[in-house]
Amino acid sequence: MKQKRSQRPAAGKPATPGGLEAVFGVHAVRALIERGEIPRELWVQQGGAEARLAELVETARGGGARIQSRPRDELDRLAQGAAHQGVVAFTKPLAFEAENALWFRLEAWPHATPPLLLVLDGITDVHNFGACLRSADAAGVHGVIVPKDKAAPLNATVRKVACGAAESVPVYQVTNLARALARLKSLGVWVTGTAGEAESLVFEVDLTGATALVMGAEGKGMRRLTREACDQLVKLPMAGTVSSLNVSVATGISLFEVVRQRRQASPGAISHKP
């Protein structure tokens, strides 16, 4: 009787250097380095990727990063299906900004431009979260606000999708979103929520002043208390058969309507740069 050949156990996910988080993808790693955040360690895929990424590798090495040449399958297992593009950086994990930091910043607002904030209520998908952060960065958003509950983490996938925006745009985590919106209003910020049943289109309301744009989760939309805390509700015109857009797409369209209005009112008005 023949014995069955024992199968080789599947290799697990490689261990990351202690206390560090993996950031994968050429754009995300390059954005990290360009901001002066040199990773502690850099894994580069053996073979052609080493030559293709030579400049990036030398910059990281010059900043003190430890360079490791690793086989593709090891990077594949580490990225767990995401496109790592032959490079993985290990750096300190991202952390949410404290709620108190948001109030301190708004109370001592240093810019001539009114604040533009993006509020994400119930956005739990990391790909949507990363895409929203990318749009926020492109539109010059000064900060993103998320609740402690029902919110996506600031993990490696978010950083990959955001292409550097997760590091450049402050993300404030608040304990109670409805209460935070009430405080925003007390500080002169007009809270505009997006909802399919709204009567006004986003193109019809004035968004040139201090604005917090609230986006709800796909399907469910904003939670009841969040909706009740808004000053006004707006919607996008939907001419086709679908009832709604992906939340990251809707976020991008709505934010760039703010950009359009503010540039028309005062060219060059939007910037989150210090």
XYZ file of C-alpha atoms in Angstrom:
274
model
C 0.000 0.000 0.000
C 1.485 3.287 -1.055
C 1.751 6.013 1.482
C 0.429 9.402 0.501
C 3.136 11.936 -0.012
C 2.842 14.590 2.667
C 2.135 18.017 1.278
C 4.542 20.792 2.056
C 2.855 23.272 4.373
C 2.024 26.612 2.783
C 4.388 29.352 3.733
C 2.834 31.963 5.960
C 3.085 35.710 5.849
C 6.687 36.835 6.515
C 7.300 38.480 9.852
C 7.821 42.234 9.708
C 10.605 43.893 11.699
C 9.445 44.485 15.265
C 7.095 47.425 15.825
C 7.149 48.521 12.174
C 4.461 48.612 9.476
C 4.854 47.607 5.860
C 4.300 50.248 3.173
C 4.273 48.736 -0.310
C 4.184 50.087 -3.835
C 6.569 52.431 -5.642
C 4.431 55.577 -5.303
C 3.714 55.071 -1.596
C 7.357 54.333 -0.768
C 8.646 57.227 -2.883
C 6.170 59.618 -1.227
C 7.379 58.426 2.158
C 11.027 59.089 1.305
C 10.335 62.438 -0.388
C 8.771 63.677 2.851
C 12.006 62.796 4.655
C 10.566 59.725 6.390
C 13.337 57.277 5.599
C 12.174 53.712 6.359
C 14.099 51.603 8.843
C 14.262 48.761 6.336
C 13.563 48.367 2.616
C 12.847 45.045 0.890
C 13.487 44.981 -2.846
C 12.472 42.148 -5.128
C 15.380 40.142 -6.463
C 16.042 40.421 -10.186
C 14.924 43.209 -12.505
C 13.289 45.261 -9.767
C 16.670 45.928 -8.156
C 17.885 47.712 -11.290
C 14.545 49.441 -11.944
C 14.402 50.821 -8.398
C 18.105 51.577 -8.063
C 17.644 55.328 -7.528
C 14.953 54.802 -4.890
C 17.096 52.211 -3.131
C 20.162 54.454 -3.071
C 18.174 57.351 -1.623
C 16.855 55.099 1.122
C 20.303 53.651 1.778
C 21.786 57.126 1.954
C 19.230 58.008 4.633
C 20.233 55.031 6.731
C 17.704 52.386 5.654
C 18.767 48.756 5.791
C 18.335 47.257 2.299
C 17.226 43.631 1.928
C 17.021 41.696 -1.362
C 14.065 39.277 -1.134
C 12.420 36.806 -3.561
C 9.147 37.805 -5.206
C 7.077 35.137 -3.444
C 8.084 36.557 -0.064
C 6.946 40.047 -1.063
C 3.738 38.540 -2.505
C 2.944 36.851 0.796
C 3.701 40.014 2.719
C 1.452 42.159 0.501
C -1.313 39.511 0.587
C -2.492 40.040 -2.958
C -1.878 43.773 -3.220
C 0.470 45.078 -5.926
C 3.789 45.734 -4.176
C 5.602 46.592 -7.450
C 8.797 45.036 -6.156
C 9.366 47.192 -3.078
C 8.244 47.214 0.557
C 9.331 49.768 3.156
C 9.098 49.273 6.910
C 8.380 52.347 8.953
C 6.580 53.464 12.096
C 2.815 52.811 11.966
C 0.587 55.771 11.163
C -1.573 57.061 13.982
C -4.743 59.134 13.991
C -4.467 62.717 15.159
C -6.060 63.415 18.544
C -9.437 65.155 18.658
C -8.030 67.945 20.836
C -5.517 68.746 18.100
C -8.415 69.472 15.732
C -10.045 71.957 18.103
C -6.738 73.653 18.866
C -6.029 74.052 15.164
C -9.452 75.462 14.327
C -9.555 77.844 17.289
C -6.198 79.292 16.228
C -6.769 78.987 12.467
C -3.560 80.230 10.799
C -4.670 80.464 7.157
C -6.457 83.182 5.227
C -8.383 80.442 3.418
C -11.437 79.118 5.324
C -11.004 75.545 6.564
C -12.152 72.692 4.355
C -12.726 69.444 6.238
C -13.854 66.023 5.005
C -15.924 63.927 7.420
C -16.255 60.191 6.732
C -19.131 58.499 8.563
C -19.136 54.705 8.479
C -16.464 54.283 5.777
C -15.006 50.910 6.797
C -13.551 49.684 3.500
C -9.812 50.396 3.417
C -9.740 50.872 -0.365
C -12.511 53.485 -0.222
C -10.811 55.156 2.742
C -7.496 55.354 0.900
C -9.162 56.699 -2.244
C -11.011 59.351 -0.208
C -7.722 60.441 1.375
C -6.141 60.710 -2.067
C -8.970 62.950 -3.290
C -8.756 64.972 -0.075
C -5.073 65.647 -0.635
C -5.632 66.598 -4.279
C -8.434 69.011 -3.339
C -6.406 70.722 -0.612
C -8.489 69.456 2.314
C -7.096 70.681 5.630
C -8.112 67.616 7.608
C -10.207 64.447 7.544
C -12.454 63.526 10.484
C -13.477 59.940 11.291
C -15.297 58.392 14.268
C -13.653 55.851 16.562
C -16.345 53.311 15.706
C -17.294 52.122 12.227
C -14.163 53.482 10.557
C -11.376 51.905 8.528
C -7.892 51.674 10.078
C -4.859 53.582 8.845
C -3.098 50.456 7.636
C -0.717 49.490 4.829
C -3.509 49.046 2.258
C -4.858 52.531 2.971
C -1.362 53.965 2.568
C -0.914 52.087 -0.716
C -4.237 53.269 -2.193
C -3.753 56.823 -0.923
C -0.330 57.103 -2.651
C 1.144 59.295 0.083
C -2.015 61.185 1.065
C -2.380 59.166 4.276
C 0.804 60.821 5.501
C 0.175 64.328 4.147
C -3.440 64.964 5.233
C -4.156 64.956 9.002
C -6.785 62.367 9.955
C -8.540 63.242 13.219
C -10.336 60.537 15.173
C -13.246 61.754 17.309
C -15.092 59.911 20.062
C -18.603 61.101 19.181
C -19.127 62.270 15.611
C -22.457 64.055 16.149
C -21.007 65.964 19.092
C -17.910 66.838 17.041
C -20.097 68.224 14.242
C -21.952 70.371 16.777
C -18.645 71.785 17.960
C -17.576 72.475 14.382
C -20.735 74.531 13.937
C -20.007 76.461 17.126
C -16.635 77.368 15.597
C -18.271 78.772 12.474
C -17.859 75.733 10.206
C -20.882 75.039 7.976
C -21.637 71.283 7.956
C -22.872 69.957 4.614
C -24.007 66.338 4.425
C -24.518 64.286 1.277
C -27.745 62.291 0.915
C -29.687 60.938 -2.052
C -32.972 62.403 -0.798
C -31.609 65.953 -0.511
C -33.442 68.636 -2.483
C -30.378 70.740 -3.394
C -27.572 69.680 -5.712
C -24.000 70.107 -4.499
C -23.513 72.557 -7.400
C -26.312 74.826 -6.117
C -25.087 75.622 -2.578
C -22.369 78.012 -1.432
C -19.279 76.091 -0.312
C -16.802 78.969 -0.276
C -16.886 79.521 3.484
C -15.597 77.308 6.307
C -16.942 73.896 5.263
C -17.139 70.351 6.604
C -18.318 67.960 3.887
C -19.855 64.783 5.324
C -19.854 61.550 3.308
C -21.752 58.476 4.474
C -21.185 54.793 3.832
C -22.332 53.291 0.543
C -25.903 52.057 0.712
C -26.608 53.112 4.301
C -25.410 56.693 3.970
C -24.910 58.850 7.039
C -26.149 57.667 10.409
C -29.261 59.373 11.796
C -27.488 61.476 14.425
C -24.885 62.546 11.859
C -27.594 63.579 9.419
C -29.416 65.566 12.103
C -26.197 67.406 12.982
C -25.790 68.753 9.421
C -26.691 72.322 8.504
C -27.778 71.280 5.019
C -27.994 68.214 2.771
C -26.909 68.036 -0.864
C -26.819 65.391 -3.572
C -25.232 64.671 -6.928
C -27.467 64.554 -9.998
C -27.987 60.946 -11.083
C -29.171 60.647 -14.684
C -28.659 56.908 -15.204
C -30.139 53.736 -13.731
C -27.779 53.428 -10.749
C -28.978 55.022 -7.526
C -25.590 56.063 -6.139
C -21.873 56.306 -6.853
C -18.969 54.665 -5.073
C -18.289 56.819 -2.004
C -14.739 57.667 -3.076
C -15.971 58.804 -6.501
C -18.737 60.904 -4.920
C -16.195 62.368 -2.495
C -13.896 63.427 -5.319
C -16.693 65.085 -7.295
C -18.027 66.940 -4.249
C -14.612 68.123 -3.079
C -13.700 69.467 -6.478
C -16.956 71.398 -6.585
C -15.611 73.161 -3.478
C -12.338 73.732 -5.338
C -14.203 75.156 -8.337
C -16.264 77.548 -6.225
C -13.339 78.755 -4.145
C -11.073 79.307 -7.120
C -13.808 81.229 -8.865
C -14.257 83.391 -5.767
C -10.538 83.728 -5.027
C -7.947 82.080 -7.319
C -5.457 79.904 -5.446
C -7.643 79.868 -2.333
C -7.297 76.191 -1.387
C -4.167 74.727 0.106
C -3.494 72.508 3.111
C 0.222 73.319 3.008
C 1.599 75.244 6.013
